[in-house]
Every structure is written in structure tokens, then in C-alpha cells.
mmCIF file of C-alpha atoms and ligand atoms in Angstrom:
data_model
loop_
_atom_site.group_PDB
_atom_site.id
_atom_site.type_symbol
_atom_site.label_atom_id
_atom_site.label_comp_id
_atom_site.label_asym_id
_atom_site.label_seq_id
_atom_site.Cartn_x
_atom_site.Cartn_y
_atom_site.Cartn_z
ATOM 1 C CA UNK A 23 -24.474 6.442 124.116
ATOM 2 C CA UNK A 24 -23.018 9.892 124.486
ATOM 3 C CA UNK A 25 -23.390 11.202 120.970
ATOM 4 C CA UNK A 26 -23.524 14.998 120.825
ATOM 5 C CA UNK A 27 -24.738 16.762 117.703
ATOM 6 C CA UNK A 28 -25.066 20.394 116.817
ATOM 7 C CA UNK A 29 -28.264 19.702 114.911
ATOM 8 C CA UNK A 30 -31.759 19.915 116.345
ATOM 9 C CA UNK A 31 -30.780 21.153 119.801
ATOM 10 C CA UNK A 32 -34.309 20.948 121.156
ATOM 11 C CA UNK A 33 -34.742 17.360 120.122
ATOM 12 C CA UNK A 34 -31.337 16.550 121.529
ATOM 13 C CA UNK A 35 -32.192 18.127 124.839
ATOM 14 C CA UNK A 36 -35.242 15.917 125.116
ATOM 15 C CA UNK A 37 -33.240 12.879 124.070
ATOM 16 C CA UNK A 38 -30.452 13.656 126.519
ATOM 17 C CA UNK A 39 -32.909 14.004 129.377
ATOM 18 C CA UNK A 40 -34.517 10.685 128.531
ATOM 19 C CA UNK A 41 -31.276 8.806 127.796
ATOM 20 C CA UNK A 42 -30.144 6.181 130.299
ATOM 21 C CA UNK A 43 -26.779 6.759 131.966
ATOM 22 C CA UNK A 44 -25.451 3.312 131.081
ATOM 23 C CA UNK A 45 -23.783 3.079 127.660
ATOM 24 C CA UNK A 46 -25.880 1.356 125.048
ATOM 25 C CA UNK A 47 -24.194 -1.031 122.666
ATOM 26 C CA UNK A 48 -26.469 -0.496 119.701
ATOM 27 C CA UNK A 49 -25.375 1.450 116.646
ATOM 28 C CA UNK A 50 -24.729 5.158 117.147
ATOM 29 C CA UNK A 51 -26.329 7.683 114.838
ATOM 30 C CA UNK A 52 -23.988 8.392 111.931
ATOM 31 C CA UNK A 53 -22.038 11.649 112.038
ATOM 32 C CA UNK A 54 -23.292 14.399 109.795
ATOM 33 C CA UNK A 55 -21.114 13.943 106.715
ATOM 34 C CA UNK A 56 -20.840 17.639 106.027
ATOM 35 C CA UNK A 57 -19.892 18.686 109.536
ATOM 36 C CA UNK A 58 -16.262 19.822 109.472
ATOM 37 C CA UNK A 59 -14.220 18.591 112.413
ATOM 38 C CA UNK A 60 -10.669 19.377 113.564
ATOM 39 C CA UNK A 61 -9.859 15.855 114.624
ATOM 40 C CA UNK A 62 -11.527 12.463 114.556
ATOM 41 C CA UNK A 63 -10.860 8.942 115.757
ATOM 42 C CA UNK A 64 -12.412 5.516 115.252
ATOM 43 C CA UNK A 65 -11.490 2.247 116.930
ATOM 44 C CA UNK A 66 -12.520 -1.371 116.565
ATOM 45 C CA UNK A 67 -12.175 -4.468 118.685
ATOM 46 C CA UNK A 68 -13.025 -7.052 116.039
ATOM 47 C CA UNK A 69 -15.982 -8.163 113.946
ATOM 48 C CA UNK A 70 -17.850 -11.437 113.784
ATOM 49 C CA UNK A 71 -20.860 -13.370 114.978
ATOM 50 C CA UNK A 72 -21.123 -11.624 118.313
ATOM 51 C CA UNK A 73 -24.015 -13.203 120.184
ATOM 52 C CA UNK A 74 -26.684 -10.761 121.311
ATOM 53 C CA UNK A 75 -27.371 -13.077 124.204
ATOM 54 C CA UNK A 76 -23.933 -12.300 125.636
ATOM 55 C CA UNK A 77 -24.372 -11.816 129.382
ATOM 56 C CA UNK A 78 -24.658 -8.294 130.720
ATOM 57 C CA UNK A 79 -21.400 -8.343 132.648
ATOM 58 C CA UNK A 80 -19.421 -9.397 129.613
ATOM 59 C CA UNK A 81 -21.151 -6.889 127.377
ATOM 60 C CA UNK A 82 -20.421 -4.120 129.868
ATOM 61 C CA UNK A 83 -16.771 -5.197 129.997
ATOM 62 C CA UNK A 84 -16.470 -4.821 126.219
ATOM 63 C CA UNK A 85 -18.207 -1.445 126.272
ATOM 64 C CA UNK A 86 -15.927 -0.248 129.091
ATOM 65 C CA UNK A 87 -12.834 -1.525 127.286
ATOM 66 C CA UNK A 88 -13.783 0.359 124.137
ATOM 67 C CA UNK A 89 -14.671 3.503 126.088
ATOM 68 C CA UNK A 90 -11.361 3.425 127.944
ATOM 69 C CA UNK A 91 -9.370 3.225 124.697
ATOM 70 C CA UNK A 92 -11.507 5.843 122.983
ATOM 71 C CA UNK A 93 -11.127 8.221 125.922
ATOM 72 C CA UNK A 94 -7.340 7.974 125.727
ATOM 73 C CA UNK A 95 -7.454 8.779 122.022
ATOM 74 C CA UNK A 96 -9.986 11.583 122.346
ATOM 75 C CA UNK A 97 -8.049 13.320 125.092
ATOM 76 C CA UNK A 98 -4.742 13.063 123.253
ATOM 77 C CA UNK A 99 -6.229 14.422 120.032
ATOM 78 C CA UNK A 100 -8.016 17.263 121.794
ATOM 79 C CA UNK A 101 -4.653 18.287 123.265
ATOM 80 C CA UNK A 102 -3.086 18.298 119.813
ATOM 81 C CA UNK A 103 -1.169 15.002 119.908
ATOM 82 C CA UNK A 104 0.279 13.567 116.709
ATOM 83 C CA UNK A 105 -1.898 10.936 115.023
ATOM 84 C CA UNK A 106 0.735 8.186 115.129
ATOM 85 C CA UNK A 107 1.195 8.645 118.890
ATOM 86 C CA UNK A 108 -2.557 8.363 119.342
ATOM 87 C CA UNK A 109 -2.820 5.218 117.231
ATOM 88 C CA UNK A 110 -0.001 3.544 119.160
ATOM 89 C CA UNK A 111 -1.296 4.487 122.604
ATOM 90 C CA UNK A 112 -4.911 3.547 121.889
ATOM 91 C CA UNK A 113 -3.930 0.193 120.432
ATOM 92 C CA UNK A 114 -1.678 -0.474 123.422
ATOM 93 C CA UNK A 115 -4.693 -0.051 125.710
ATOM 94 C CA UNK A 116 -6.608 -2.617 123.645
ATOM 95 C CA UNK A 117 -3.587 -4.951 123.429
ATOM 96 C CA UNK A 118 -3.239 -4.904 127.212
ATOM 97 C CA UNK A 119 -6.851 -6.013 127.696
ATOM 98 C CA UNK A 120 -7.557 -9.765 127.833
ATOM 99 C CA UNK A 121 -10.919 -9.127 126.125
ATOM 100 C CA UNK A 122 -9.713 -8.368 122.631
ATOM 101 C CA UNK A 123 -7.821 -10.612 120.244
ATOM 102 C CA UNK A 124 -4.538 -8.701 120.248
ATOM 103 C CA UNK A 125 -1.613 -8.576 122.655
ATOM 104 C CA UNK A 126 -2.630 -10.110 125.993
ATOM 105 C CA UNK A 127 -5.926 -11.506 124.677
ATOM 106 C CA UNK A 128 -4.534 -13.095 121.498
ATOM 107 C CA UNK A 129 -6.120 -16.341 120.293
ATOM 108 C CA UNK A 130 -4.217 -19.628 120.102
ATOM 109 C CA UNK A 131 -2.768 -21.217 116.980
ATOM 110 C CA UNK A 132 -3.306 -24.856 116.037
ATOM 111 C CA UNK A 133 -0.013 -25.588 117.870
ATOM 112 C CA UNK A 134 -1.308 -23.981 121.063
ATOM 113 C CA UNK A 135 0.824 -20.838 120.720
ATOM 114 C CA UNK A 136 0.100 -17.144 120.372
ATOM 115 C CA UNK A 137 1.501 -15.530 117.233
ATOM 116 C CA UNK A 138 0.802 -11.840 116.908
ATOM 117 C CA UNK A 139 0.664 -9.491 113.920
ATOM 118 C CA UNK A 140 0.517 -5.692 113.773
ATOM 119 C CA UNK A 141 0.950 -2.794 111.372
ATOM 120 C CA UNK A 142 1.003 0.987 111.482
ATOM 121 C CA UNK A 143 0.961 3.540 108.677
ATOM 122 C CA UNK A 144 1.619 7.264 108.372
ATOM 123 C CA UNK A 145 -0.724 9.007 105.940
ATOM 124 C CA UNK A 146 1.702 11.878 105.416
ATOM 125 C CA UNK A 147 4.293 9.951 103.435
ATOM 126 C CA UNK A 148 3.033 6.348 103.152
ATOM 127 C CA UNK A 149 5.724 5.236 105.548
ATOM 128 C CA UNK A 150 4.689 2.046 107.317
ATOM 129 C CA UNK A 151 5.886 -0.765 109.549
ATOM 130 C CA UNK A 152 4.624 -4.272 110.224
ATOM 131 C CA UNK A 153 5.480 -7.377 112.223
ATOM 132 C CA UNK A 154 4.123 -10.891 112.016
ATOM 133 C CA UNK A 155 4.312 -14.094 114.030
ATOM 134 C CA UNK A 156 5.838 -12.601 117.177
ATOM 135 C CA UNK A 157 5.194 -14.566 120.348
ATOM 136 C CA UNK A 158 7.127 -12.625 122.989
ATOM 137 C CA UNK A 159 6.434 -8.976 122.168
ATOM 138 C CA UNK A 160 4.058 -7.429 124.676
ATOM 139 C CA UNK A 161 2.825 -4.647 122.389
ATOM 140 C CA UNK A 162 3.313 -5.545 118.732
ATOM 141 C CA UNK A 163 1.987 -2.156 117.612
ATOM 142 C CA UNK A 164 4.987 -0.461 119.263
ATOM 143 C CA UNK A 165 7.356 -2.813 117.471
ATOM 144 C CA UNK A 166 5.613 -2.124 114.148
ATOM 145 C CA UNK A 167 6.126 1.558 114.758
ATOM 146 C CA UNK A 168 9.836 1.052 115.391
ATOM 147 C CA UNK A 169 10.099 -0.936 112.159
ATOM 148 C CA UNK A 170 8.630 2.112 110.432
ATOM 149 C CA UNK A 171 10.776 4.722 112.138
ATOM 150 C CA UNK A 172 14.011 2.904 112.946
ATOM 151 C CA UNK A 173 14.706 0.521 110.074
ATOM 152 C CA UNK A 174 15.153 0.682 106.305
ATOM 153 C CA UNK A 175 12.438 -1.947 105.948
ATOM 154 C CA UNK A 176 8.693 -2.187 106.380
ATOM 155 C CA UNK A 177 8.018 -5.787 107.458
ATOM 156 C CA UNK A 178 9.795 -8.043 109.972
ATOM 157 C CA UNK A 179 8.663 -11.557 110.935
ATOM 158 C CA UNK A 180 9.060 -14.027 113.804
ATOM 159 C CA UNK A 181 12.549 -14.362 115.379
ATOM 160 C CA UNK A 182 13.930 -11.527 113.254
ATOM 161 C CA UNK A 183 11.219 -9.219 114.513
ATOM 162 C CA UNK A 184 11.968 -10.275 118.085
ATOM 163 C CA UNK A 185 15.686 -9.622 117.637
ATOM 164 C CA UNK A 186 14.783 -6.195 116.337
ATOM 165 C CA UNK A 187 12.591 -5.678 119.429
ATOM 166 C CA UNK A 188 15.643 -6.300 121.611
ATOM 167 C CA UNK A 189 17.718 -3.860 119.584
ATOM 168 C CA UNK A 190 15.017 -1.232 119.963
ATOM 169 C CA UNK A 191 14.341 -1.894 123.639
ATOM 170 C CA UNK A 192 10.720 -2.847 122.918
ATOM 171 C CA UNK A 193 9.364 -4.910 125.838
ATOM 172 C CA UNK A 194 9.332 -8.703 125.488
ATOM 173 C CA UNK A 195 7.530 -11.112 127.791
ATOM 174 C CA UNK A 196 7.466 -14.813 128.498
ATOM 175 C CA UNK A 197 5.017 -16.481 126.046
ATOM 176 C CA UNK A 198 2.973 -17.514 129.109
ATOM 177 C CA UNK A 199 1.945 -13.861 129.476
ATOM 178 C CA UNK A 200 -0.526 -14.409 126.618
ATOM 179 C CA UNK A 201 -2.349 -17.331 128.265
ATOM 180 C CA UNK A 202 -6.033 -16.518 128.707
ATOM 181 C CA UNK A 203 -8.215 -19.458 129.747
ATOM 182 C CA UNK A 204 -11.172 -18.403 127.574
ATOM 183 C CA UNK A 205 -8.923 -18.371 124.483
ATOM 184 C CA UNK A 206 -7.462 -21.770 125.371
ATOM 185 C CA UNK A 207 -10.934 -23.238 125.778
ATOM 186 C CA UNK A 208 -11.908 -21.772 122.415
ATOM 187 C CA UNK A 209 -9.028 -23.632 120.751
ATOM 188 C CA UNK A 210 -10.020 -26.903 122.448
ATOM 189 C CA UNK A 211 -13.579 -26.471 121.151
ATOM 190 C CA UNK A 212 -12.387 -25.950 117.604
ATOM 191 C CA UNK A 213 -10.040 -28.927 117.814
ATOM 192 C CA UNK A 214 -12.926 -31.056 119.036
ATOM 193 C CA UNK A 215 -15.062 -29.717 116.167
ATOM 194 C CA UNK A 216 -17.561 -28.277 118.560
ATOM 195 C CA UNK A 217 -19.744 -25.329 117.710
ATOM 196 C CA UNK A 218 -18.112 -22.138 118.874
ATOM 197 C CA UNK A 219 -19.057 -18.478 118.842
ATOM 198 C CA UNK A 220 -17.242 -16.982 115.868
ATOM 199 C CA UNK A 221 -16.375 -13.974 118.007
ATOM 200 C CA UNK A 222 -14.083 -16.331 119.918
ATOM 201 C CA UNK A 223 -12.377 -17.521 116.738
ATOM 202 C CA UNK A 224 -11.018 -14.189 115.682
ATOM 203 C CA UNK A 225 -11.174 -10.483 116.425
ATOM 204 C CA UNK A 226 -8.489 -7.806 116.099
ATOM 205 C CA UNK A 227 -8.089 -4.242 117.300
ATOM 206 C CA UNK A 228 -7.583 -1.132 115.248
ATOM 207 C CA UNK A 229 -7.435 2.640 115.398
ATOM 208 C CA UNK A 230 -7.649 5.311 112.712
ATOM 209 C CA UNK A 231 -7.076 8.986 113.361
ATOM 210 C CA UNK A 232 -7.230 12.442 111.804
ATOM 211 C CA UNK A 233 -5.133 14.710 114.014
ATOM 212 C CA UNK A 234 -5.379 18.454 114.448
ATOM 213 C CA UNK A 235 -2.539 19.016 112.005
ATOM 214 C CA UNK A 236 -4.676 17.323 109.336
ATOM 215 C CA UNK A 237 -2.619 14.131 109.196
ATOM 216 C CA UNK A 238 -4.046 10.621 108.979
ATOM 217 C CA UNK A 239 -2.669 7.495 110.655
ATOM 218 C CA UNK A 240 -3.863 3.892 110.940
ATOM 219 C CA UNK A 241 -2.872 0.906 113.050
ATOM 220 C CA UNK A 242 -4.102 -2.651 113.516
ATOM 221 C CA UNK A 243 -3.044 -5.469 115.860
ATOM 222 C CA UNK A 244 -4.223 -9.071 116.158
ATOM 223 C CA UNK A 245 -3.637 -12.594 117.335
ATOM 224 C CA UNK A 246 -5.094 -13.764 114.007
ATOM 225 C CA UNK A 247 -7.586 -16.606 113.989
ATOM 226 C CA UNK A 248 -7.995 -19.430 116.486
ATOM 227 C CA UNK A 249 -6.483 -22.660 115.167
ATOM 228 C CA UNK A 250 -4.477 -20.921 112.415
ATOM 229 C CA UNK A 251 -1.887 -23.226 110.840
ATOM 230 C CA UNK A 252 1.881 -22.868 111.196
ATOM 231 C CA UNK A 253 3.216 -19.754 109.538
ATOM 232 C CA UNK A 254 -0.212 -18.348 108.639
ATOM 233 C CA UNK A 255 -0.233 -14.580 108.192
ATOM 234 C CA UNK A 256 -3.510 -12.680 107.938
ATOM 235 C CA UNK A 257 -4.382 -9.316 106.482
ATOM 236 C CA UNK A 258 -3.491 -7.155 109.463
ATOM 237 C CA UNK A 259 0.256 -6.710 108.808
ATOM 238 C CA UNK A 260 -0.194 -6.720 105.024
ATOM 239 C CA UNK A 261 -0.150 -3.055 104.081
ATOM 240 C CA UNK A 262 -3.099 -2.311 101.801
ATOM 241 C CA UNK A 263 -5.064 -5.352 102.967
ATOM 242 C CA UNK A 264 -5.849 -4.809 106.671
ATOM 243 C CA UNK A 265 -4.164 -1.453 107.228
ATOM 244 C CA UNK A 266 -3.659 1.658 105.088
ATOM 245 C CA UNK A 267 -3.359 5.444 105.448
ATOM 246 C CA UNK A 268 -2.900 8.235 102.939
ATOM 247 C CA UNK A 269 -3.473 11.897 103.737
ATOM 248 C CA UNK A 270 -5.136 12.508 100.373
ATOM 249 C CA UNK A 271 -7.850 9.928 101.088
ATOM 250 C CA UNK A 272 -8.324 8.073 104.383
ATOM 251 C CA UNK A 273 -6.914 5.945 107.195
ATOM 252 C CA UNK A 274 -8.372 2.434 107.268
ATOM 253 C CA UNK A 275 -8.158 -0.545 109.649
ATOM 254 C CA UNK A 276 -9.920 -3.849 108.931
ATOM 255 C CA UNK A 277 -11.133 -6.856 110.877
ATOM 256 C CA UNK A 278 -12.535 -10.184 109.802
ATOM 257 C CA UNK A 279 -11.662 -13.210 107.699
ATOM 258 C CA UNK A 280 -8.112 -12.140 106.832
ATOM 259 C CA UNK A 281 -7.691 -14.226 103.696
ATOM 260 C CA UNK A 282 -10.616 -12.380 102.112
ATOM 261 C CA UNK A 283 -9.208 -8.992 103.062
ATOM 262 C CA UNK A 284 -5.898 -9.927 101.414
ATOM 263 C CA UNK A 285 -7.599 -11.181 98.236
ATOM 264 C CA UNK A 286 -9.514 -7.934 97.879
ATOM 265 C CA UNK A 287 -6.763 -5.600 99.191
ATOM 266 C CA UNK A 288 -9.597 -4.046 101.129
ATOM 267 C CA UNK A 289 -7.915 -1.131 102.908
ATOM 268 C CA UNK A 290 -6.179 0.123 99.783
ATOM 269 C CA UNK A 291 -9.315 -0.388 97.733
ATOM 270 C CA UNK A 292 -11.205 2.029 99.968
ATOM 271 C CA UNK A 293 -8.474 4.612 99.440
ATOM 272 C CA UNK A 294 -8.372 3.962 95.684
ATOM 273 C CA UNK A 295 -12.141 4.361 95.288
ATOM 274 C CA UNK A 296 -11.873 7.737 96.990
ATOM 275 C CA UNK A 297 -8.883 8.833 94.951
ATOM 276 C CA UNK A 298 -9.913 7.574 91.516
ATOM 277 C CA UNK A 299 -13.692 7.585 91.706
ATOM 278 C CA UNK A 300 -14.194 10.566 94.000
ATOM 279 C CA UNK A 301 -16.237 8.614 96.548
ATOM 280 C CA UNK A 302 -16.646 9.724 100.150
ATOM 281 C CA UNK A 303 -15.005 7.509 102.749
ATOM 282 C CA UNK A 304 -18.373 6.035 103.704
ATOM 283 C CA UNK A 305 -19.390 5.331 100.101
ATOM 284 C CA UNK A 306 -16.045 3.664 99.433
ATOM 285 C CA UNK A 307 -16.176 1.572 102.602
ATOM 286 C CA UNK A 308 -19.719 0.428 101.848
ATOM 287 C CA UNK A 309 -18.833 -0.441 98.264
ATOM 288 C CA UNK A 310 -15.975 -2.692 99.372
ATOM 289 C CA UNK A 311 -17.591 -4.281 102.407
ATOM 290 C CA UNK A 312 -21.047 -4.843 100.932
ATOM 291 C CA UNK A 313 -20.356 -5.356 97.224
ATOM 292 C CA UNK A 314 -16.913 -6.952 97.023
ATOM 293 C CA UNK A 315 -16.699 -9.093 100.148
ATOM 294 C CA UNK A 316 -19.027 -11.932 101.102
ATOM 295 C CA UNK A 317 -21.580 -11.517 103.858
ATOM 296 C CA UNK A 318 -20.035 -12.390 107.198
ATOM 297 C CA UNK A 319 -16.450 -11.610 106.157
ATOM 298 C CA UNK A 320 -16.084 -8.699 108.623
ATOM 299 C CA UNK A 321 -15.753 -4.940 108.529
ATOM 300 C CA UNK A 322 -13.578 -1.869 108.736
ATOM 301 C CA UNK A 323 -13.213 1.504 110.348
ATOM 302 C CA UNK A 324 -12.020 4.513 108.398
ATOM 303 C CA UNK A 325 -11.597 8.236 108.807
ATOM 304 C CA UNK A 326 -11.432 10.451 105.745
ATOM 305 C CA UNK A 327 -9.207 13.461 105.168
ATOM 306 C CA UNK A 328 -12.249 15.640 105.989
ATOM 307 C CA UNK A 329 -12.858 13.903 109.324
ATOM 308 C CA UNK A 330 -15.778 11.806 108.153
ATOM 309 C CA UNK A 331 -15.912 8.476 109.977
ATOM 310 C CA UNK A 332 -17.077 5.188 108.446
ATOM 311 C CA UNK A 333 -17.814 2.121 110.585
ATOM 312 C CA UNK A 334 -18.982 -0.542 108.152
ATOM 313 C CA UNK A 335 -19.370 -4.312 108.531
ATOM 314 C CA UNK A 336 -21.219 -7.211 106.938
ATOM 315 C CA UNK A 337 -21.008 -9.524 109.947
ATOM 316 C CA UNK A 338 -23.509 -9.686 112.793
ATOM 317 C CA UNK A 339 -21.523 -7.210 114.856
ATOM 318 C CA UNK A 340 -18.324 -5.244 115.232
ATOM 319 C CA UNK A 341 -16.933 -3.872 118.487
ATOM 320 C CA UNK A 342 -16.359 -0.229 117.625
ATOM 321 C CA UNK A 343 -16.234 3.365 118.783
ATOM 322 C CA UNK A 344 -15.890 6.846 117.362
ATOM 323 C CA UNK A 345 -15.200 10.353 118.625
ATOM 324 C CA UNK A 346 -14.479 13.722 117.062
ATOM 325 C CA UNK A 347 -14.043 17.402 117.843
ATOM 326 C CA UNK A 348 -17.798 18.075 117.523
ATOM 327 C CA UNK A 349 -18.283 16.201 120.799
ATOM 328 C CA UNK A 350 -19.229 12.867 119.308
ATOM 329 C CA UNK A 351 -18.279 9.958 121.572
ATOM 330 C CA UNK A 352 -19.994 6.623 121.100
ATOM 331 C CA UNK A 353 -19.350 2.910 121.197
ATOM 332 C CA UNK A 354 -21.425 0.096 119.754
ATOM 333 C CA UNK A 355 -21.391 -3.644 119.128
ATOM 334 C CA UNK A 356 -24.326 -4.567 116.911
ATOM 335 C CA UNK A 357 -26.179 -2.853 114.028
HETATM 336 N N1 LIG B 415 -8.227 -10.210 110.280
HETATM 337 C C1 LIG B 415 -7.644 -11.014 111.316
HETATM 338 C C2 LIG B 415 -6.871 -12.117 110.701
HETATM 339 O O1 LIG B 415 -7.353 -12.733 109.778
HETATM 340 C C3 LIG B 415 -8.641 -11.571 112.263
HETATM 341 C C4 LIG B 415 -9.802 -10.676 112.596
HETATM 342 O O2 LIG B 415 -9.770 -9.489 112.372
HETATM 343 O O3 LIG B 415 -10.799 -11.179 113.119
HETATM 344 O O4 LIG B 415 -5.796 -12.413 111.153
#
């Protein structure tokens, strides 16, 4: 863990001297809620029953994957990049990794295909773009962004979305690009009704950002859930369910049992609790995740207009990371 705080410098010095070099995947200390920051970023790589007995090599791979994405975002934000650019680039890093259930690492449907969903939202003006059910788009988050910026619409699906990708020059790949043996084996296990680690059944990646200009942006990308039925769409591309951003309140990206996140319009609910009830981003996120959803449903990441970061989940774990202009930089998997 590389968390840096301005508080208690002496204690921190001692802690820093004693801290191991290797990143630790336990929960980071929460950021001081009152500390004002110029920019902030949070990412997730999915929530679920993530086994603590995961072998060390695999655990390190997840930690490294999260750190790589977070580093890209941190460096861009520190240089003054626009929030939407950061969200897209960070999610592309996660989509290109076979570890996370998005892009390259997407899970398989019941039909043995990969059908990907993504959404992006601009907190400045509520503009947004989403795609669902694409099976040949290498980086669905980039296509979602083009839907937002280059069409009159906000949501394209399946073949229509892929035609739009061609019009926009967004890279398409052969569906075989998405084959990952571990994901295929996970589908076979489910089809055979065998016990399977829930972390293999779903996942998702997300990024929320407050940039130096004070603007919020959110993005989420997923392969959905292993064994999903034909035409199933989860929460990720549904604006207000899995993804939401509004400069007045927060940027939010969710992960978990998508049907539940749609029923409870989770991302928008966090924003609404802040706007109408005056809650902080962390209070609002905890209210929704712990009081409205069922235990095990999943979690969310959010960054408030003041730079406060919330990383909240009701499942056994959530791959996540956070950084801000105070020097905070940490990733974690479990509580
Ligand atoms: N929310 C995603 C979906 O239901 C899956 C996940 O985040 O684990 O499609």
C-alpha cells in the first residue's frame, strides 16, 4: 500500500519505514473526508466472492493490473488531462487485460459468445453514451464515448452499434480475440452445474474521476455475467443504474448482480441522495449498498464533487484502487 497522508507525519514515517515494499491487497485507510484535493480517481475491477485463498501469483497479477491502470489515470490527471479522456484511457487498460471481465477478458454467454456492454457519462452536462451486446469491438468504452460525442443518441446495441463503430473508425476484432481459456472453463462449470468461484461468474471494470477543472466523469465496461441468456443486458450500459455522473454531486460506477442495480437505479440513487438529502458521497454510497441492496449484490466506486472517494461493497471483495492529488495511491481486494 502506498497511501500518503498529511496527517500524523511522525506516525506515518514510522509506518512507512516498517511497510513492506510489495503492495498489500487489504483495504486502504479511508481518505480524510475534509481534505480538499484538486483531482481524484477511483477504479474497480469487479466485485464478488473473491477467494482469499487465491494463489499469490494470481493475486499479484490483479494488484499489478489495478496499479497499472491507476498509474495511467493518476499521471494524466496530475498533468491536467480532461476527466473523460482519463476515464476512457484507464478503462482501455483494464479492457485490454485478460484478468478483468471487460474487453479481452469478457465472460462467455450461455451460447458460448462474448457480448460486451459499456457506458460513459460527462458530469458537466449529463451527456452520455452506451453500447450493449457488441461482440467485435475491441474497446467498448471508446465506442460508448463516440456514441456520446458523435451521435444524436445515447444508446446503441448489437449490430447497429458495430455499424456505428465502423463509421467512427473504432477498432473491431474477430470474435476469437475475446477467447480466454479460464473464462471458457468457467462457462463449462456453470453449464455442468458445478460449484464455481463467483468472481469467475461476473466482474466489470469502472473508473470515476474528478479532474483539475472540477469536472466529474464516469465510465463502466463489462462482459456481463457468465452464462447470461440471449439478449440479456445488465446495469452497466443503463445510465443511472451502473453508471452516472453529475458535476453537482458525484461520478459513480457500479459492479455486481446487474439486475439488482437496475431495480434500484443504484448510481443515480447515490447522486439523488446527495442532491436531495445533502449526504456526502460516502454516506450516500453506504446507504444504497448496505441498506437498499441485498448482501452479496456487489459494490460501487464514486468520487464526489469535492474529491471525496467512496469505495463501498457488500460482497466478500471488490478489486479497487484510488488516487488523488494529496498523494494517495492504493489498491485493495478485500475488506
Ligand atoms: N454488473 C455486471 C452485469 O450485471 C456484472 C458485474 O459487475 O459483475 O452485467
